[in-house]
Amino acid sequence: MRRLTDDPFAQRLFEEAQEGIAVYDEAGALVAWNAAARAITGWDQAAAATQGLLDRGSGMLEIRDGKWVDLRPSAVATADGRLRILLFADATAQVALSDARRQLMEGGLVDRITQLAGQQIALGHLERSVALARRDTRAVGVISIGVAVPRVAEEVPMDELMAQLGKRTIAATRTSDLAARLSDGELLIVLTAMASANDAAIVAVRLLLQLSRPYVLQGRERSATVSLGVASFPTDGDSAELVLGAARAAMTRASVEGGGYRVASAPTA
């Protein structure tokens, strides 16, 4: 039978692909096994033929202790018959990351709903950021975010709302900053490496535009009232506790006044 890899272009693609490729004939015999497949699994073609990979279906598979691959079966019709193709990638790092995230969730360090850092991580990060900013004479911004949905006849699915809010917050947050969930309806963003204390208010305006767009809850578009409170170290407090308190107080004022954002008032001498 003329193999799929007899074609020069297919042969080059087969050999240079970063994914593992296994080719089986109609009888289920392994007829081709590329270099990436050998590198990922550690098996040569003879060893791979004894593993029964074609019968494992699709998705994650642990091929040996701690070694995972992501299998994706396909098929190709040729003049000499139907070939079954098995594509796979090394998924060991992905599984390890998922396990680590699960452990953090179980320990309460990552919020299950929003996928944001939990309160413990957030408060520790804020303390360290303020300590470093004090040493380096820099500013740290704190944005407290509160969200509420007007009550109607049906119950508001808050978990669904907070999950969407978390995704938008992650998308709008720089990698150098930290977004976290403090309580049921409150998020927190710690802004580090700010050029000036005024940068926090600029970030808050941009964030408000993203978070105030309608949400789709249980298939229906709903509006949410988003309230942001903005504070910064050292302008609004000389400790992590005071800056956080100032941001939360500003958020409360914004909520009472119908949403939007409010900047904390600088303490009087």
C-alpha positions as YAML, in Angstrom:
chain: A
units: angstrom
residues:
- id: 1
  name: MET
  ca: [0.00, 0.00, 0.00]
- id: 2
  name: ARG
  ca: [1.33, 3.42, -0.97]
- id: 3
  name: ARG
  ca: [1.84, 5.25, 2.33]
- id: 4
  name: LEU
  ca: [0.76, 8.81, 3.04]
- id: 5
  name: THR
  ca: [4.41, 9.74, 3.71]
- id: 6
  name: ASP
  ca: [5.55, 8.69, 0.20]
- id: 7
  name: ASP
  ca: [4.57, 12.17, -0.99]
- id: 8
  name: PRO
  ca: [7.65, 14.49, -0.64]
- id: 9
  name: PHE
  ca: [5.69, 17.36, 0.93]
- id: 10
  name: ALA
  ca: [3.87, 15.03, 3.31]
- id: 11
  name: GLN
  ca: [7.16, 13.35, 4.19]
- id: 12
  name: ARG
  ca: [8.78, 16.69, 5.09]
- id: 13
  name: LEU
  ca: [5.74, 17.77, 7.11]
- id: 14
  name: PHE
  ca: [5.71, 14.41, 8.85]
- id: 15
  name: GLU
  ca: [9.38, 14.57, 9.84]
- id: 16
  name: GLU
  ca: [9.51, 18.25, 10.85]
- id: 17
  name: ALA
  ca: [6.22, 18.50, 12.75]
- id: 18
  name: GLN
  ca: [6.45, 19.49, 16.42]
- id: 19
  name: GLU
  ca: [3.50, 17.25, 17.27]
- id: 20
  name: GLY
  ca: [3.72, 13.51, 17.44]
- id: 21
  name: ILE
  ca: [2.17, 11.78, 14.41]
- id: 22
  name: ALA
  ca: [1.26, 8.12, 14.24]
- id: 23
  name: VAL
  ca: [-0.15, 6.64, 11.00]
- id: 24
  name: TYR
  ca: [-2.14, 3.39, 11.06]
- id: 25
  name: ASP
  ca: [-3.44, 1.35, 8.12]
- id: 26
  name: GLU
  ca: [-6.99, 0.01, 7.81]
- id: 27
  name: ALA
  ca: [-6.08, -3.07, 9.81]
- id: 28
  name: GLY
  ca: [-4.82, -0.92, 12.70]
- id: 29
  name: ALA
  ca: [-1.12, -1.62, 12.11]
- id: 30
  name: LEU
  ca: [1.27, 1.25, 12.88]
- id: 31
  name: VAL
  ca: [2.98, 2.13, 9.58]
- id: 32
  name: ALA
  ca: [4.63, 5.46, 10.42]
- id: 33
  name: TRP
  ca: [5.90, 7.11, 13.61]
- id: 34
  name: ASN
  ca: [7.65, 10.49, 13.37]
- id: 35
  name: ALA
  ca: [10.62, 11.96, 15.20]
- id: 36
  name: ALA
  ca: [8.43, 14.15, 17.44]
- id: 37
  name: ALA
  ca: [6.48, 11.06, 18.51]
- id: 38
  name: ARG
  ca: [9.73, 9.38, 19.53]
- id: 39
  name: ALA
  ca: [10.89, 12.47, 21.42]
- id: 40
  name: ILE
  ca: [7.59, 12.92, 23.28]
- id: 41
  name: THR
  ca: [7.04, 9.29, 24.28]
- id: 42
  name: GLY
  ca: [10.54, 7.84, 24.33]
- id: 43
  name: TRP
  ca: [9.27, 4.91, 22.23]
- id: 44
  name: ASP
  ca: [10.59, 3.79, 18.88]
- id: 45
  name: GLN
  ca: [8.07, 2.58, 16.30]
- id: 46
  name: ALA
  ca: [8.29, -1.05, 17.38]
- id: 47
  name: ALA
  ca: [7.59, -0.17, 21.02]
- id: 48
  name: ALA
  ca: [4.79, 2.23, 20.05]
- id: 49
  name: ALA
  ca: [3.07, -0.51, 18.04]
- id: 50
  name: THR
  ca: [2.51, -2.47, 21.27]
- id: 51
  name: GLN
  ca: [0.87, 0.39, 23.20]
- id: 52
  name: GLY
  ca: [-2.60, 0.32, 21.63]
- id: 53
  name: LEU
  ca: [-2.74, 4.09, 21.29]
- id: 54
  name: LEU
  ca: [-5.30, 3.92, 18.49]
- id: 55
  name: ASP
  ca: [-7.81, 2.37, 20.90]
- id: 56
  name: ARG
  ca: [-7.34, 4.99, 23.62]
- id: 57
  name: GLY
  ca: [-9.80, 7.48, 22.12]
- id: 58
  name: SER
  ca: [-9.08, 11.22, 22.39]
- id: 59
  name: GLY
  ca: [-8.06, 13.58, 25.15]
- id: 60
  name: MET
  ca: [-5.52, 13.37, 27.95]
- id: 61
  name: LEU
  ca: [-3.68, 10.08, 28.44]
- id: 62
  name: GLU
  ca: [-1.02, 9.22, 31.00]
- id: 63
  name: ILE
  ca: [1.37, 6.98, 29.07]
- id: 64
  name: ARG
  ca: [3.53, 6.36, 32.12]
- id: 65
  name: ASP
  ca: [3.84, 7.73, 35.62]
- id: 66
  name: GLY
  ca: [3.78, 11.54, 35.38]
- id: 67
  name: LYS
  ca: [3.98, 11.64, 31.55]
- id: 68
  name: TRP
  ca: [0.86, 12.89, 29.76]
- id: 69
  name: VAL
  ca: [-0.08, 13.34, 26.11]
- id: 70
  name: ASP
  ca: [-3.12, 14.92, 24.47]
- id: 71
  name: LEU
  ca: [-4.47, 12.56, 21.78]
- id: 72
  name: ARG
  ca: [-6.45, 13.69, 18.72]
- id: 73
  name: PRO
  ca: [-7.49, 11.00, 16.23]
- id: 74
  name: SER
  ca: [-8.31, 11.68, 12.59]
- id: 75
  name: ALA
  ca: [-8.52, 9.82, 9.28]
- id: 76
  name: VAL
  ca: [-7.40, 10.31, 5.68]
- id: 77
  name: ALA
  ca: [-8.81, 8.56, 2.61]
- id: 78
  name: THR
  ca: [-6.15, 7.60, 0.04]
- id: 79
  name: ALA
  ca: [-6.22, 5.73, -3.25]
- id: 80
  name: ASP
  ca: [-4.87, 2.66, -1.46]
- id: 81
  name: GLY
  ca: [-7.25, 2.77, 1.47]
- id: 82
  name: ARG
  ca: [-8.18, 4.67, 4.59]
- id: 83
  name: LEU
  ca: [-5.38, 5.71, 6.92]
- id: 84
  name: ARG
  ca: [-6.03, 6.59, 10.52]
- id: 85
  name: ILE
  ca: [-3.92, 9.41, 11.93]
- id: 86
  name: LEU
  ca: [-3.19, 9.99, 15.60]
- id: 87
  name: LEU
  ca: [-1.83, 13.43, 16.51]
- id: 88
  name: PHE
  ca: [-0.56, 14.07, 20.01]
- id: 89
  name: ALA
  ca: [1.32, 16.69, 21.99]
- id: 90
  name: ASP
  ca: [3.22, 16.57, 25.26]
- id: 91
  name: ALA
  ca: [0.70, 17.69, 27.90]
- id: 92
  name: THR
  ca: [2.79, 16.98, 31.00]
- id: 93
  name: ALA
  ca: [3.34, 20.66, 31.85]
- id: 94
  name: GLN
  ca: [-0.33, 21.47, 31.23]
- id: 95
  name: VAL
  ca: [-1.47, 18.71, 33.59]
- id: 96
  name: ALA
  ca: [1.05, 19.80, 36.23]
- id: 97
  name: LEU
  ca: [-0.24, 23.39, 35.99]
- id: 98
  name: SER
  ca: [-3.84, 22.20, 36.32]
- id: 99
  name: ASP
  ca: [-2.93, 20.13, 39.37]
- id: 100
  name: ALA
  ca: [-1.15, 23.09, 40.96]
- id: 101
  name: ARG
  ca: [-4.16, 25.35, 40.33]
- id: 102
  name: ARG
  ca: [-6.50, 22.71, 41.79]
- id: 103
  name: GLN
  ca: [-4.37, 22.51, 44.93]
- id: 104
  name: LEU
  ca: [-4.40, 26.29, 45.26]
- id: 105
  name: MET
  ca: [-8.19, 26.30, 44.91]
- id: 106
  name: GLU
  ca: [-8.58, 23.56, 47.51]
- id: 107
  name: GLY
  ca: [-6.39, 25.60, 49.86]
- id: 108
  name: GLY
  ca: [-8.46, 28.73, 49.25]
- id: 109
  name: LEU
  ca: [-5.55, 30.56, 47.61]
- id: 110
  name: VAL
  ca: [-7.31, 30.84, 44.23]
- id: 111
  name: ASP
  ca: [-11.03, 31.58, 43.91]
- id: 112
  name: ARG
  ca: [-12.92, 28.80, 42.11]
- id: 113
  name: ILE
  ca: [-15.50, 31.07, 40.48]
- id: 114
  name: THR
  ca: [-13.43, 33.98, 39.17]
- id: 115
  name: GLN
  ca: [-10.09, 32.14, 38.84]
- id: 116
  name: LEU
  ca: [-8.51, 35.12, 40.56]
- id: 117
  name: ALA
  ca: [-6.17, 35.06, 43.54]
- id: 118
  name: GLY
  ca: [-7.86, 34.64, 46.90]
- id: 119
  name: GLN
  ca: [-7.88, 37.04, 49.81]
- id: 120
  name: GLN
  ca: [-4.83, 35.55, 51.51]
- id: 121
  name: ILE
  ca: [-2.62, 35.95, 48.45]
- id: 122
  name: ALA
  ca: [-3.98, 39.43, 47.73]
- id: 123
  name: LEU
  ca: [-3.30, 40.82, 51.20]
- id: 124
  name: GLY
  ca: [0.18, 39.31, 51.29]
- id: 125
  name: HIS
  ca: [0.97, 40.71, 47.86]
- id: 126
  name: LEU
  ca: [-0.23, 44.16, 48.88]
- id: 127
  name: GLU
  ca: [1.94, 44.10, 52.00]
- id: 128
  name: ARG
  ca: [5.03, 43.15, 49.99]
- id: 129
  name: SER
  ca: [4.28, 45.71, 47.27]
- id: 130
  name: VAL
  ca: [3.98, 48.53, 49.79]
- id: 131
  name: ALA
  ca: [7.19, 47.46, 51.54]
- id: 132
  name: LEU
  ca: [9.11, 47.48, 48.25]
- id: 133
  name: ALA
  ca: [7.54, 50.78, 47.18]
- id: 134
  name: ARG
  ca: [8.54, 52.35, 50.49]
- id: 135
  name: ARG
  ca: [12.12, 51.16, 50.01]
- id: 136
  name: ASP
  ca: [12.32, 52.33, 46.38]
- id: 137
  name: THR
  ca: [10.24, 55.52, 46.82]
- id: 138
  name: ARG
  ca: [7.59, 54.36, 44.39]
- id: 139
  name: ALA
  ca: [3.80, 54.29, 44.32]
- id: 140
  name: VAL
  ca: [1.37, 51.37, 44.62]
- id: 141
  name: GLY
  ca: [-2.20, 51.62, 43.43]
- id: 142
  name: VAL
  ca: [-5.19, 49.81, 44.90]
- id: 143
  name: ILE
  ca: [-8.55, 49.49, 43.15]
- id: 144
  name: SER
  ca: [-11.51, 48.04, 45.03]
- id: 145
  name: ILE
  ca: [-14.29, 46.78, 42.73]
- id: 146
  name: GLY
  ca: [-17.87, 46.19, 43.85]
- id: 147
  name: VAL
  ca: [-20.61, 44.81, 41.61]
- id: 148
  name: ALA
  ca: [-24.39, 44.60, 42.00]
- id: 149
  name: VAL
  ca: [-27.23, 43.55, 39.69]
- id: 150
  name: PRO
  ca: [-30.67, 45.14, 40.00]
- id: 151
  name: ARG
  ca: [-33.10, 42.58, 41.38]
- id: 152
  name: VAL
  ca: [-35.90, 41.43, 39.10]
- id: 153
  name: ALA
  ca: [-38.39, 38.60, 39.33]
- id: 154
  name: GLU
  ca: [-35.82, 35.82, 38.80]
- id: 155
  name: GLU
  ca: [-32.86, 35.14, 41.03]
- id: 156
  name: VAL
  ca: [-29.62, 36.72, 39.86]
- id: 157
  name: PRO
  ca: [-26.97, 34.03, 39.10]
- id: 158
  name: MET
  ca: [-24.13, 35.69, 41.00]
- id: 159
  name: ASP
  ca: [-21.62, 32.91, 40.36]
- id: 160
  name: GLU
  ca: [-22.14, 33.31, 36.63]
- id: 161
  name: LEU
  ca: [-21.77, 37.08, 36.92]
- id: 162
  name: MET
  ca: [-18.61, 36.85, 39.02]
- id: 163
  name: ALA
  ca: [-17.07, 34.33, 36.61]
- id: 164
  name: GLN
  ca: [-17.56, 36.75, 33.71]
- id: 165
  name: LEU
  ca: [-16.35, 39.66, 35.82]
- id: 166
  name: GLY
  ca: [-13.22, 37.68, 36.67]
- id: 167
  name: LYS
  ca: [-12.46, 37.02, 32.99]
- id: 168
  name: ARG
  ca: [-12.85, 40.68, 32.08]
- id: 169
  name: THR
  ca: [-10.68, 41.73, 35.00]
- id: 170
  name: ILE
  ca: [-7.92, 39.31, 34.00]
- id: 171
  name: ALA
  ca: [-8.04, 40.58, 30.41]
- id: 172
  name: ALA
  ca: [-7.78, 44.21, 31.55]
- id: 173
  name: THR
  ca: [-5.02, 43.68, 34.12]
- id: 174
  name: ARG
  ca: [-1.30, 43.96, 33.36]
- id: 175
  name: THR
  ca: [0.86, 40.92, 34.08]
- id: 176
  name: SER
  ca: [2.80, 43.00, 36.61]
- id: 177
  name: ASP
  ca: [-0.37, 43.62, 38.66]
- id: 178
  name: LEU
  ca: [-2.50, 41.29, 40.77]
- id: 179
  name: ALA
  ca: [-6.26, 40.81, 40.57]
- id: 180
  name: ALA
  ca: [-8.03, 39.01, 43.42]
- id: 181
  name: ARG
  ca: [-11.44, 38.29, 44.92]
- id: 182
  name: LEU
  ca: [-11.83, 39.66, 48.44]
- id: 183
  name: SER
  ca: [-15.44, 38.66, 49.13]
- id: 184
  name: ASP
  ca: [-18.67, 37.58, 47.42]
- id: 185
  name: GLY
  ca: [-19.14, 40.78, 45.45]
- id: 186
  name: GLU
  ca: [-15.78, 42.52, 45.74]
- id: 187
  name: LEU
  ca: [-12.60, 42.27, 43.70]
- id: 188
  name: LEU
  ca: [-9.26, 43.93, 44.32]
- id: 189
  name: ILE
  ca: [-6.48, 45.00, 41.97]
- id: 190
  name: VAL
  ca: [-3.00, 45.86, 43.23]
- id: 191
  name: LEU
  ca: [-1.10, 48.05, 40.76]
- id: 192
  name: THR
  ca: [2.66, 47.91, 41.04]
- id: 193
  name: ALA
  ca: [5.43, 49.70, 39.14]
- id: 194
  name: MET
  ca: [3.36, 52.87, 38.69]
- id: 195
  name: ALA
  ca: [5.11, 55.94, 37.34]
- id: 196
  name: SER
  ca: [2.96, 58.15, 39.59]
- id: 197
  name: ALA
  ca: [0.09, 57.86, 42.03]
- id: 198
  name: ASN
  ca: [-2.27, 59.31, 39.41]
- id: 199
  name: ASP
  ca: [-1.84, 56.23, 37.21]
- id: 200
  name: ALA
  ca: [-4.29, 54.28, 39.39]
- id: 201
  name: ALA
  ca: [-7.16, 56.58, 38.43]
- id: 202
  name: ILE
  ca: [-6.32, 56.20, 34.73]
- id: 203
  name: VAL
  ca: [-6.40, 52.42, 35.06]
- id: 204
  name: ALA
  ca: [-9.70, 52.63, 36.94]
- id: 205
  name: VAL
  ca: [-11.39, 54.57, 34.14]
- id: 206
  name: ARG
  ca: [-10.27, 52.03, 31.54]
- id: 207
  name: LEU
  ca: [-11.34, 49.17, 33.78]
- id: 208
  name: LEU
  ca: [-14.76, 50.71, 34.42]
- id: 209
  name: LEU
  ca: [-15.44, 50.86, 30.67]
- id: 210
  name: GLN
  ca: [-14.70, 47.14, 30.36]
- id: 211
  name: LEU
  ca: [-16.59, 45.97, 33.44]
- id: 212
  name: SER
  ca: [-19.71, 48.11, 32.88]
- id: 213
  name: ARG
  ca: [-20.63, 46.48, 29.58]
- id: 214
  name: PRO
  ca: [-23.74, 44.24, 29.80]
- id: 215
  name: TYR
  ca: [-23.37, 40.63, 30.95]
- id: 216
  name: VAL
  ca: [-25.18, 37.60, 29.55]
- id: 217
  name: LEU
  ca: [-26.66, 35.71, 32.51]
- id: 218
  name: GLN
  ca: [-28.66, 32.53, 31.91]
- id: 219
  name: GLY
  ca: [-28.98, 33.49, 28.26]
- id: 220
  name: ARG
  ca: [-30.28, 36.99, 28.95]
- id: 221
  name: GLU
  ca: [-28.40, 40.28, 28.72]
- id: 222
  name: ARG
  ca: [-28.27, 42.02, 32.07]
- id: 223
  name: SER
  ca: [-26.70, 45.26, 33.23]
- id: 224
  name: ALA
  ca: [-24.60, 45.39, 36.37]
- id: 225
  name: THR
  ca: [-23.72, 48.35, 38.55]
- id: 226
  name: VAL
  ca: [-19.95, 48.48, 38.93]
- id: 227
  name: SER
  ca: [-18.36, 50.68, 41.58]
- id: 228
  name: LEU
  ca: [-14.62, 51.32, 41.79]
- id: 229
  name: GLY
  ca: [-12.68, 52.88, 44.63]
- id: 230
  name: VAL
  ca: [-9.15, 54.09, 43.92]
- id: 231
  name: ALA
  ca: [-6.35, 54.73, 46.41]
- id: 232
  name: SER
  ca: [-2.57, 54.75, 46.31]
- id: 233
  name: PHE
  ca: [0.46, 54.46, 48.55]
- id: 234
  name: PRO
  ca: [1.76, 56.75, 49.92]
- id: 235
  name: THR
  ca: [-0.81, 59.41, 48.95]
- id: 236
  name: ASP
  ca: [-3.79, 57.81, 50.72]
- id: 237
  name: GLY
  ca: [-2.04, 55.92, 53.48]
- id: 238
  name: ASP
  ca: [1.40, 54.88, 54.67]
- id: 239
  name: SER
  ca: [0.58, 51.18, 55.11]
- id: 240
  name: ALA
  ca: [-1.10, 48.40, 53.15]
- id: 241
  name: GLU
  ca: [-3.99, 48.33, 55.62]
- id: 242
  name: LEU
  ca: [-4.66, 52.06, 55.34]
- id: 243
  name: VAL
  ca: [-4.46, 52.15, 51.54]
- id: 244
  name: LEU
  ca: [-6.79, 49.17, 51.24]
- id: 245
  name: GLY
  ca: [-9.22, 50.79, 53.67]
- id: 246
  name: ALA
  ca: [-9.16, 54.02, 51.66]
- id: 247
  name: ALA
  ca: [-9.87, 52.17, 48.41]
- id: 248
  name: ARG
  ca: [-12.75, 50.21, 49.93]
- id: 249
  name: ALA
  ca: [-14.25, 53.35, 51.47]
- id: 250
  name: ALA
  ca: [-14.08, 55.08, 48.08]
- id: 251
  name: MET
  ca: [-15.76, 52.07, 46.46]
- id: 252
  name: THR
  ca: [-18.54, 52.22, 49.04]
- id: 253
  name: ARG
  ca: [-19.11, 55.91, 48.25]
- id: 254
  name: ALA
  ca: [-19.27, 55.12, 44.54]
- id: 255
  name: SER
  ca: [-21.79, 52.37, 45.20]
- id: 256
  name: VAL
  ca: [-24.01, 54.60, 47.34]
- id: 257
  name: GLU
  ca: [-23.91, 57.25, 44.62]
- id: 258
  name: GLY
  ca: [-24.97, 54.83, 41.89]
- id: 259
  name: GLY
  ca: [-21.70, 53.37, 40.60]
- id: 260
  name: GLY
  ca: [-18.73, 54.66, 38.65]
- id: 261
  name: TYR
  ca: [-15.41, 55.36, 40.30]
- id: 262
  name: ARG
  ca: [-14.27, 57.52, 43.18]
- id: 263
  name: VAL
  ca: [-10.74, 58.45, 44.21]
- id: 264
  name: ALA
  ca: [-9.90, 58.35, 47.92]
- id: 265
  name: SER
  ca: [-9.39, 61.70, 49.59]
- id: 266
  name: ALA
  ca: [-5.84, 62.31, 50.71]
- id: 267
  name: PRO
  ca: [-5.55, 62.26, 54.53]
- id: 268
  name: THR
  ca: [-5.26, 65.64, 56.18]
- id: 269
  name: ALA
  ca: [-2.13, 66.46, 58.10]
...
